[in-house]
XYZ file of C-alpha atoms in Angstrom:
624
model
C 0.000 -0.044 -0.013
C 2.828 2.411 0.877
C 4.509 1.706 -2.531
C 1.219 2.584 -4.317
C 0.692 5.826 -2.369
C 4.329 6.919 -3.235
C 3.700 6.117 -6.917
C 0.589 8.191 -6.969
C 2.220 11.131 -5.353
C 5.088 10.953 -7.780
C 2.741 10.764 -10.718
C 0.683 13.722 -9.510
C 3.914 15.806 -9.025
C 5.153 15.023 -12.555
C 1.673 15.774 -14.125
C 1.534 19.114 -12.419
C 5.062 20.016 -13.560
C 4.207 19.318 -17.213
C 0.636 20.279 -17.359
C 1.259 23.896 -18.348
C 3.221 22.992 -21.556
C 0.900 23.166 -24.555
C 0.392 19.804 -26.352
C 1.911 19.186 -29.807
C -0.377 16.519 -31.138
C -0.239 18.000 -34.630
C 3.418 17.026 -34.733
C 2.754 13.303 -34.276
C 1.354 10.930 -37.011
C 0.379 7.456 -36.218
C -0.722 4.448 -38.231
C -1.271 0.641 -38.150
C -0.198 -1.791 -40.878
C -1.490 -4.964 -42.336
C 1.372 -7.412 -41.438
C 1.559 -9.296 -44.838
C 2.274 -6.190 -47.069
C 2.674 -3.323 -44.588
C -0.240 -1.384 -45.995
C -0.688 1.819 -43.922
C -3.939 2.433 -42.160
C -3.757 5.957 -40.500
C -5.225 6.367 -36.971
C -5.600 9.385 -34.789
C -3.165 9.984 -31.842
C -4.491 8.601 -28.606
C -5.156 11.824 -26.783
C -8.898 11.743 -26.110
C -9.915 12.328 -22.524
C -13.342 10.698 -22.999
C -13.650 7.218 -21.580
C -10.026 7.105 -20.565
C -11.024 5.055 -17.599
C -11.545 2.095 -19.925
C -7.828 1.352 -19.589
C -8.254 -2.372 -18.780
C -7.190 -4.579 -21.748
C -10.179 -6.820 -20.902
C -12.713 -4.086 -21.303
C -10.997 -2.707 -24.351
C -11.107 -6.116 -26.011
C -14.895 -6.494 -26.035
C -18.034 -5.236 -24.194
C -18.581 -8.790 -22.912
C -15.887 -11.391 -21.993
C -15.358 -14.806 -20.383
C -12.230 -14.704 -18.191
C -10.835 -15.895 -14.906
C -11.752 -12.641 -13.037
C -8.274 -11.058 -12.976
C -6.382 -8.663 -15.171
C -4.079 -10.676 -17.389
C -6.084 -13.995 -17.014
C -7.109 -16.066 -20.108
C -10.005 -14.491 -21.970
C -12.534 -15.159 -24.664
C -15.113 -12.665 -25.963
C -18.763 -13.559 -25.591
C -19.355 -11.903 -28.918
C -18.553 -14.367 -31.696
C -17.486 -11.674 -34.246
C -15.112 -10.074 -31.716
C -13.090 -13.333 -31.407
C -9.817 -13.369 -33.297
C -9.108 -15.930 -35.934
C -7.878 -19.208 -34.490
C -4.103 -19.450 -34.186
C -2.091 -22.465 -35.281
C -0.732 -22.345 -31.739
C -4.148 -22.966 -30.023
C -2.688 -21.939 -26.618
C -2.273 -18.333 -27.982
C -6.015 -17.707 -28.360
C -6.614 -17.046 -24.686
C -3.967 -14.362 -24.387
C -4.651 -12.404 -27.588
C -5.570 -9.002 -25.993
C -2.372 -8.805 -23.917
C 0.183 -9.608 -26.643
C 2.378 -6.995 -28.294
C 2.640 -7.924 -31.905
C 2.892 -6.263 -35.298
C -0.851 -6.681 -35.798
C -1.505 -4.422 -32.799
C 1.501 -2.111 -33.047
C 1.348 1.594 -33.649
C 3.977 3.290 -35.825
C 4.898 6.954 -35.559
C 6.393 9.842 -37.451
C 7.230 12.828 -35.209
C 8.781 16.244 -35.608
C 10.004 16.170 -31.998
C 10.647 13.134 -29.732
C 7.441 11.835 -28.179
C 7.054 9.847 -24.968
C 4.163 8.613 -22.980
C 4.005 7.117 -19.481
C 0.812 5.525 -18.217
C 0.128 4.067 -14.763
C -3.060 2.296 -13.434
C -3.597 0.846 -10.071
C -6.572 -0.388 -8.009
C -8.071 -3.115 -5.847
C -8.013 -3.706 -2.142
C -5.100 -2.543 -0.053
C -3.433 -5.973 0.120
C -4.429 -7.126 -3.412
C -3.824 -4.075 -5.521
C -2.983 -4.409 -9.309
C -0.399 -2.390 -11.034
C -0.207 -1.775 -14.716
C 2.615 0.494 -16.189
C 3.144 1.346 -19.832
C 5.917 3.378 -21.459
C 6.340 4.599 -24.976
C 9.238 6.496 -26.596
C 9.541 7.371 -30.326
C 11.507 9.925 -32.289
C 12.661 10.720 -35.798
C 16.306 10.567 -36.872
C 15.285 12.599 -39.850
C 12.051 13.249 -41.698
C 12.186 9.766 -43.228
C 13.493 7.545 -40.396
C 11.761 6.818 -37.064
C 12.631 4.518 -34.190
C 10.763 3.735 -30.997
C 10.165 1.374 -28.091
C 7.371 0.237 -25.763
C 7.402 -1.390 -22.384
C 4.320 -2.855 -20.683
C 4.309 -4.407 -17.216
C 1.376 -5.839 -15.170
C 1.324 -7.345 -11.640
C -2.080 -8.295 -10.439
C -2.440 -10.505 -7.419
C -6.209 -10.760 -7.881
C -9.009 -10.577 -5.312
C -9.136 -14.358 -4.996
C -6.633 -16.971 -3.959
C -3.979 -18.545 -6.264
C -4.863 -16.011 -8.978
C -1.886 -13.848 -9.388
C -0.733 -12.656 -12.819
C 2.635 -11.178 -13.814
C 3.060 -9.892 -17.405
C 5.804 -8.122 -19.299
C 5.906 -7.159 -22.980
C 8.307 -4.945 -24.830
C 8.976 -3.956 -28.400
C 11.312 -2.086 -30.684
C 9.941 -0.627 -33.865
C 10.974 1.618 -36.767
C 10.071 2.760 -40.225
C 11.810 4.350 -43.164
C 10.000 6.111 -46.000
C 12.349 6.944 -48.776
C 11.778 7.933 -52.409
C 12.360 4.429 -53.725
C 12.946 2.322 -50.686
C 10.639 1.965 -47.664
C 10.825 -0.324 -44.702
C 9.022 -1.315 -41.583
C 10.572 -3.242 -38.719
C 9.123 -4.656 -35.449
C 10.582 -6.822 -32.756
C 8.656 -7.880 -29.615
C 8.875 -10.104 -26.523
C 5.951 -11.171 -24.363
C 5.934 -13.182 -21.138
C 2.772 -13.803 -19.184
C 2.739 -15.973 -16.054
C -0.523 -16.794 -14.158
C -1.620 -19.000 -11.278
C -4.362 -21.480 -12.121
C -6.792 -21.910 -9.295
C -9.577 -23.871 -11.044
C -12.190 -21.388 -9.699
C -13.904 -21.289 -6.356
C -14.673 -24.606 -4.636
C -18.051 -23.256 -3.539
C -19.915 -20.738 -5.699
C -22.483 -20.017 -2.979
C -20.009 -17.895 -0.999
C -20.664 -15.155 -3.589
C -24.415 -14.874 -3.283
C -24.339 -15.742 0.448
C -21.131 -14.218 1.894
C -19.648 -16.068 4.913
C -17.524 -13.201 6.243
C -14.216 -14.416 4.884
C -11.944 -12.236 2.800
C -12.047 -13.016 -0.920
C -8.346 -13.972 -0.906
C -9.034 -16.673 1.736
C -11.876 -18.325 -0.144
C -11.102 -21.970 -0.998
C -10.231 -22.662 -4.634
C -10.043 -26.004 -6.494
C -6.523 -26.136 -7.788
C -2.924 -24.954 -7.410
C -1.330 -24.738 -10.810
C 0.780 -22.447 -12.854
C 0.762 -21.381 -16.541
C 3.428 -19.598 -18.481
C 2.971 -18.170 -21.975
C 5.726 -16.658 -24.142
C 5.549 -15.077 -27.482
C 8.416 -13.463 -29.430
C 8.175 -11.967 -32.923
C 10.485 -10.423 -35.420
C 9.121 -8.698 -38.525
C 10.590 -6.832 -41.397
C 8.944 -5.515 -44.552
C 10.986 -3.857 -47.299
C 9.747 -2.352 -50.578
C 11.425 -0.934 -53.589
C 9.462 1.089 -56.213
C 10.227 1.990 -59.822
C 8.508 5.032 -61.149
C 8.844 8.459 -62.865
C 9.039 12.182 -62.123
C 5.824 14.016 -62.871
C 5.711 17.843 -63.128
C 3.214 19.582 -60.850
C 2.492 23.261 -61.506
C 2.473 25.302 -58.356
C 1.785 28.731 -59.994
C 2.581 30.540 -63.249
C 6.332 30.797 -62.432
C 7.144 27.484 -60.789
C 6.783 23.752 -61.262
C 7.397 20.954 -58.689
C 8.516 17.507 -59.699
C 6.736 14.722 -57.874
C 7.852 11.103 -57.789
C 5.096 8.763 -58.966
C 5.737 5.015 -58.201
C 4.618 2.540 -60.869
C 5.768 -0.936 -59.676
C 6.650 -1.994 -56.172
C 8.748 -5.007 -55.256
C 8.312 -6.193 -51.713
C 9.626 -8.850 -49.297
C 8.242 -9.579 -45.858
C 9.954 -11.704 -43.237
C 8.340 -12.829 -40.017
C 9.530 -15.062 -37.284
C 7.263 -16.093 -34.329
C 8.161 -18.264 -31.360
C 5.194 -19.136 -29.122
C 5.506 -21.329 -25.966
C 3.054 -22.521 -23.300
C 3.953 -24.345 -20.066
C 1.562 -25.841 -17.442
C 3.051 -26.833 -14.132
C 1.649 -28.361 -10.958
C 4.058 -28.606 -7.942
C 1.929 -31.633 -6.837
C 0.071 -33.442 -9.503
C -3.671 -33.058 -8.898
C -5.610 -36.257 -9.438
C -8.955 -34.801 -7.966
C -9.586 -31.841 -10.270
C -8.665 -33.739 -13.462
C -10.441 -36.940 -14.656
C -7.236 -38.423 -16.074
C -3.598 -38.523 -14.975
C -1.454 -40.487 -17.379
C 2.111 -40.199 -15.890
C 3.290 -41.577 -12.464
C 5.250 -38.435 -11.420
C 4.776 -36.184 -8.403
C 4.732 -33.063 -10.492
C 3.038 -32.073 -13.813
C 5.255 -30.217 -16.320
C 3.654 -30.020 -19.735
C 5.134 -27.681 -22.422
C 4.242 -26.975 -26.063
C 5.774 -24.702 -28.575
C 5.448 -23.514 -32.205
C 8.072 -21.687 -34.275
C 7.017 -20.198 -37.552
C 9.201 -18.529 -40.300
C 7.285 -16.804 -43.062
C 8.658 -15.239 -46.261
C 6.372 -13.310 -48.573
C 7.513 -11.942 -51.962
C 5.225 -9.703 -54.003
C 5.061 -7.440 -56.978
C 2.441 -4.605 -57.305
C 1.245 -2.362 -59.952
C 0.604 0.929 -57.966
C -2.918 2.294 -58.165
C -2.149 5.959 -58.442
C 0.207 5.999 -61.391
C -2.411 5.790 -64.249
C -5.767 7.579 -64.206
C -7.098 5.209 -66.857
C -6.437 2.153 -64.685
C -7.875 3.299 -61.310
C -6.918 0.235 -59.300
C -3.883 -1.583 -57.976
C -2.803 -5.197 -58.624
C -0.550 -7.290 -56.467
C 0.623 -10.854 -56.921
C 2.560 -12.750 -54.302
C 4.067 -16.063 -53.234
C 4.536 -17.089 -49.572
C 6.329 -19.873 -47.838
C 5.754 -20.865 -44.275
C 7.974 -23.143 -42.190
C 6.627 -24.449 -38.878
C 8.007 -26.571 -36.050
C 5.476 -28.021 -33.691
C 6.721 -29.396 -30.310
C 5.055 -30.788 -27.220
C 6.784 -32.297 -24.198
C 5.288 -34.839 -21.834
C 7.876 -34.492 -19.094
C 11.015 -36.091 -20.697
C 9.266 -37.192 -23.921
C 9.729 -34.594 -26.724
C 7.680 -34.699 -30.018
C 8.638 -32.693 -33.033
C 6.963 -32.109 -36.396
C 8.383 -29.922 -39.145
C 6.044 -28.734 -41.883
C 6.263 -26.402 -44.887
C 3.430 -24.680 -46.825
C 3.653 -22.629 -50.018
C 0.775 -20.437 -51.215
C 0.176 -17.976 -54.033
C -2.257 -15.066 -54.115
C -3.384 -11.787 -55.754
C -5.010 -8.571 -54.727
C -7.180 -6.204 -56.612
C -7.768 -2.933 -54.802
C -8.760 0.691 -54.940
C -7.755 2.612 -51.787
C -7.481 6.219 -53.043
C -10.438 8.446 -53.259
C -13.207 9.193 -50.677
C -16.297 8.071 -52.538
C -15.514 4.448 -53.428
C -12.977 1.947 -52.157
C -12.565 -1.827 -52.392
C -10.113 -4.628 -51.762
C -10.317 -8.255 -53.016
C -7.848 -10.925 -52.080
C -7.590 -14.462 -53.210
C -4.970 -17.053 -52.189
C -4.496 -20.771 -52.334
C -1.990 -23.177 -50.617
C -0.831 -25.529 -53.367
C 2.159 -27.287 -51.755
C 2.884 -28.780 -48.346
C 1.117 -29.416 -45.041
C -1.790 -26.951 -45.659
C -2.239 -27.801 -49.428
C -5.917 -27.264 -50.377
C -6.439 -24.257 -48.058
C -7.801 -21.221 -49.793
C -9.201 -17.766 -48.942
C -11.353 -15.287 -50.938
C -11.770 -12.212 -48.977
C -13.129 -8.805 -49.972
C -14.585 -5.467 -48.827
C -16.182 -2.620 -50.610
C -17.529 0.718 -49.372
C -17.562 4.530 -49.526
C -19.105 7.733 -48.291
C -22.251 9.226 -49.806
C -24.050 12.489 -49.199
C -27.714 12.528 -48.168
C -28.952 16.004 -47.521
C -26.574 17.397 -44.843
C -25.356 14.024 -43.645
C -22.451 11.839 -44.816
C -23.392 8.246 -44.951
C -20.890 5.407 -44.848
C -21.661 1.985 -46.392
C -19.141 -0.897 -46.074
C -19.708 -4.564 -47.114
C -17.313 -7.368 -46.475
C -17.245 -11.115 -46.777
C -14.979 -14.179 -47.180
C -14.949 -17.794 -48.086
C -12.194 -19.822 -46.649
C -11.073 -23.405 -46.178
C -8.574 -24.110 -43.336
C -6.608 -27.153 -42.207
C -7.065 -27.678 -38.426
C -4.176 -26.843 -36.209
C -1.803 -29.687 -35.616
C -2.409 -29.297 -31.819
C -6.151 -30.093 -32.378
C -5.213 -33.209 -34.181
C -2.465 -34.555 -31.873
C -1.517 -33.636 -28.317
C -0.093 -35.439 -25.284
C 0.189 -34.203 -21.739
C -0.150 -35.453 -18.181
C -3.880 -34.898 -18.036
C -4.934 -34.897 -21.705
C -4.165 -37.086 -24.746
C -5.931 -36.971 -28.103
C -5.273 -38.104 -31.674
C -7.837 -36.874 -34.152
C -8.337 -36.917 -37.926
C -10.408 -33.781 -38.329
C -11.598 -32.594 -41.746
C -10.874 -29.070 -43.067
C -13.015 -26.207 -41.583
C -15.098 -24.347 -44.139
C -16.426 -20.873 -43.392
C -18.482 -18.413 -45.362
C -19.064 -14.878 -43.991
C -21.029 -11.844 -45.175
C -21.499 -8.589 -43.449
C -22.061 -4.864 -43.805
C -22.023 -1.630 -41.772
C -24.297 1.366 -42.362
C -23.256 4.463 -40.395
C -24.087 8.087 -40.131
C -21.146 9.711 -38.265
C -22.924 13.021 -37.874
C -25.708 11.319 -36.083
C -23.477 9.063 -33.960
C -25.245 6.004 -35.473
C -23.902 2.713 -36.920
C -25.474 -0.664 -37.555
C -23.448 -3.693 -38.444
C -25.088 -6.969 -39.657
C -22.902 -10.090 -39.942
C -23.766 -13.708 -40.762
C -21.440 -16.677 -40.909
C -21.874 -20.359 -41.878
C -19.478 -22.858 -40.318
C -19.016 -26.316 -41.645
C -16.977 -28.951 -39.757
C -16.680 -26.615 -36.724
C -14.186 -27.703 -34.099
C -15.058 -27.054 -30.349
C -14.114 -28.372 -26.946
C -16.749 -30.562 -25.412
C -17.926 -30.969 -21.815
C -14.790 -33.150 -21.170
C -12.596 -30.336 -22.506
C -11.622 -32.449 -25.484
C -11.622 -31.301 -29.056
C -14.515 -32.523 -31.243
C -15.732 -31.758 -34.719
C -19.372 -31.120 -35.534
C -20.128 -32.596 -39.041
C -23.115 -30.369 -39.806
C -23.519 -26.605 -40.413
C -23.799 -23.903 -37.769
C -25.007 -20.348 -38.593
C -24.299 -17.284 -36.560
C -26.200 -14.033 -37.089
C -25.438 -10.829 -35.306
C -26.753 -7.267 -35.178
C -24.407 -4.695 -33.658
C -26.124 -1.311 -33.136
C -24.468 1.800 -31.800
C -26.299 5.094 -31.144
C -25.352 8.038 -28.956
C -27.701 10.689 -27.719
C -26.523 14.263 -26.824
C -28.492 16.773 -24.728
C -26.380 19.791 -23.809
C -23.424 18.620 -21.872
C -24.914 15.144 -21.287
C -24.349 12.097 -23.466
C -25.749 8.542 -23.444
C -23.666 6.011 -25.418
C -25.447 2.830 -26.404
C -24.144 -0.293 -27.867
C -26.525 -3.353 -28.352
C -25.482 -6.644 -29.791
C -28.126 -9.337 -30.675
C -26.591 -12.546 -31.809
C -28.113 -15.959 -32.637
C -26.320 -19.321 -32.889
C -28.275 -22.038 -34.790
C -26.778 -24.653 -32.470
C -26.397 -23.443 -28.865
C -25.187 -26.805 -27.697
C -22.088 -26.701 -29.891
C -21.507 -22.885 -30.187
C -23.270 -21.162 -27.231
C -23.596 -17.401 -27.310
C -25.593 -14.845 -25.183
C -28.528 -13.646 -27.217
C -28.344 -10.072 -26.015
C -25.329 -7.907 -24.868
C -25.546 -4.339 -23.779
C -23.209 -1.488 -23.077
C -24.488 1.910 -21.883
C -22.398 4.956 -20.789
C -24.145 8.023 -19.405
C -21.904 10.984 -18.623
C -21.578 14.735 -18.191
C -18.763 16.361 -20.121
C -17.500 19.862 -19.732
C -14.449 22.206 -19.913
C -13.585 23.897 -16.616
C -11.453 27.045 -16.319
C -10.873 26.833 -20.110
C -8.083 24.175 -19.609
C -9.497 21.292 -17.620
C -11.692 18.740 -19.498
C -13.938 16.738 -17.197
C -16.083 13.687 -17.776
C -18.267 12.387 -14.882
C -20.482 9.275 -15.527
C -21.447 5.679 -15.049
C -21.295 2.787 -17.449
C -22.927 -0.565 -17.308
C -22.206 -3.942 -19.107
C -24.781 -6.658 -19.398
C -25.308 -9.986 -21.212
C -28.335 -12.225 -21.118
C -28.133 -15.580 -19.369
C -26.628 -18.592 -21.286
C -24.502 -21.634 -20.754
C -21.141 -19.849 -20.723
C -17.961 -21.725 -21.298
C -15.902 -23.442 -18.692
C -12.089 -23.028 -18.616
C -9.553 -25.888 -18.548
C -6.229 -24.822 -16.816
C -4.028 -27.602 -18.191
C -4.706 -26.778 -21.863
C -5.868 -23.187 -21.571
C -8.976 -23.839 -23.540
C -12.576 -22.672 -23.142
C -14.930 -25.598 -23.339
C -18.748 -26.166 -23.506
C -20.783 -26.971 -20.411
C -24.537 -27.328 -19.809
C -24.717 -27.382 -16.038
C -24.693 -23.686 -15.009
C -25.945 -20.562 -16.738
C -23.929 -17.330 -16.576
C -25.163 -13.846 -17.134
C -28.211 -11.730 -16.456
C -26.159 -9.492 -14.156
C -25.124 -5.896 -14.831
C -21.659 -4.595 -13.911
C -21.697 -0.886 -13.198
C -18.725 1.461 -12.921
C -18.891 5.015 -11.637
C -16.008 7.158 -12.991
C -14.358 10.567 -13.275
C -11.968 11.455 -16.105
C -9.821 14.685 -16.318
C -7.638 15.947 -19.115
C -5.341 18.881 -18.451
C -2.846 19.844 -21.088
C -0.573 16.818 -21.487
C -2.017 14.898 -18.604
C -4.970 12.556 -18.355
C -6.124 10.789 -15.139
C -9.198 8.853 -13.982
C -10.800 7.702 -10.719
C -13.381 4.886 -10.863
C -15.442 2.655 -8.634
C -15.543 -0.554 -10.488
C -18.532 -2.931 -10.012
C -20.159 -0.413 -7.731
C -23.500 -2.170 -7.915
C -22.089 -5.131 -5.937
C -22.506 -3.000 -2.835
C -26.295 -3.332 -3.176
C -26.800 -6.381 -5.347
C -26.179 -9.940 -4.125
C -26.677 -11.871 -7.359
C -24.076 -14.210 -8.780
C -21.493 -11.999 -10.556
C -19.596 -14.737 -12.429
C -17.718 -14.436 -15.663
C -17.636 -18.170 -16.070
C -18.726 -21.136 -13.857
C -16.617 -21.030 -10.654
C -14.936 -17.754 -11.811
C -16.422 -14.594 -10.200
C -15.325 -11.136 -11.389
C -13.723 -8.741 -8.819
C -15.991 -7.382 -6.140
C -16.444 -3.487 -5.864
C -13.025 -1.882 -5.920
C -11.607 1.599 -6.460
C -9.117 2.095 -9.321
C -7.001 5.009 -10.296
C -4.965 5.889 -13.541
C -2.844 8.665 -14.981
C -1.196 9.168 -18.370
C 1.077 11.989 -19.500
C 2.835 12.931 -22.709
C 6.319 14.472 -23.342
C 7.235 16.250 -26.559
C 10.910 16.853 -26.190
């Protein structure tokens, strides 16, 4: 507690010292990239004071989640279309929101060095969680930028045997030359969490027995460690010509227009998962296959990907208003799993070819169509046809955005779904390829704070984990339909944000989903003393009752269960956000309704969320 107080005092002192320096947001440009071709997608600088209190990676991931109740714990969105694509390393899926990777990285171009320090803390006095993030980036010259990020979390959790310790760091850089451009990214991630198997007695939540949450009995003493390292480098060389651009009657500027780009992308990924029990548990698990006092299961996947492409650039010819790209990609993978001293290796190679037809310039109409097929190696027969089309249209005084997207894909199941051996789980399967068809669209009116997304997907040969936490394949078809509606109302300085998701699964026994999910945020927003932005409000998250998934610690997988329903319980948070010059800070009372509601506040069977706790956070920027 003393350490936390000192940190808060230090943060407040620094924020006051730098609060009077005007911000220089206009000197910082930021963007994301698509990792295959490093296509730039510009994003705004993260300086908004509104909703800064939503700093938790769990709440940022989705408006409804299944997780172990603690920051950094394994997580799965309750919204089907918020879930990331399944990873070949199936043990990565549960840690997706916490991982620093090129897919989530932000790249910068700055006129002055830019730094950000962010600190969040909260919880009870003896179980407080701490989350610290640091960013530094600066330009060597107008073309070359480098930067680094550090991210550390320590969260003991409000319940026993639940602690999480996480560290991630990255180095990134970009170069934008006349002919040559490059983007590089290196990251390391380590996440360690205790596995407690959930509470031994769920009734202690609805009928408190006067025992501190940290002293409540749990069902298991285990430990998981997940590591993910990534190296990424994309380089492009363009061939083009100089085009005269008349500035005025007396001067002409020569602009370089690229015609053809040659590109190479290299990516290396190393993912590892370890599950350890100091004393092998034969009560929690149905099966124990090895006669050892301890459980020590490890799995790993190393992947090396090389992609070579050639592109005809869209902007060089007004008579051909689209871009064309052709590419070939090779993927080398090494799958490993250890069952104590027994080591199993499998090396596989896959080669695919593909092409892209796109139009990304212009405001009215844009599209992108990608097709690829794996023709050689382990994943031969896999294919993907993916596309999106959209644009802005004027209707009276409003700008309307219409975007449609869809894909058809055939995927070989992960090797770890086919074969796996450990102390508590062994399976050998011969699953067929998974076939998915998706169609969706978004209609939005930004000036009216309105958007509606409709998505539908058909899954054939869907793979899931059954009630025994073993992978199974459903031979029929499953359809998922979802309506995602967002509408905000503004009255003076008051705002009500609304997000409603209605989703239907045609087979709730195989793919269970909550029918209704809601997020509402009511707040007062004002500017005080002409410099201090203030937001005071309360938000609430809710999902309807359904048979939510269970969680299996030994494999890190979410599995189906039909014994206990989860949901029909709101989680309310009262908060206060401030933004003063370079500094943002918040104070919130998370799960405040637990003070007067005694219903079962479970994220999953046996896994309650945190009780009512106070949290605090501060973020400040430096521009020198």
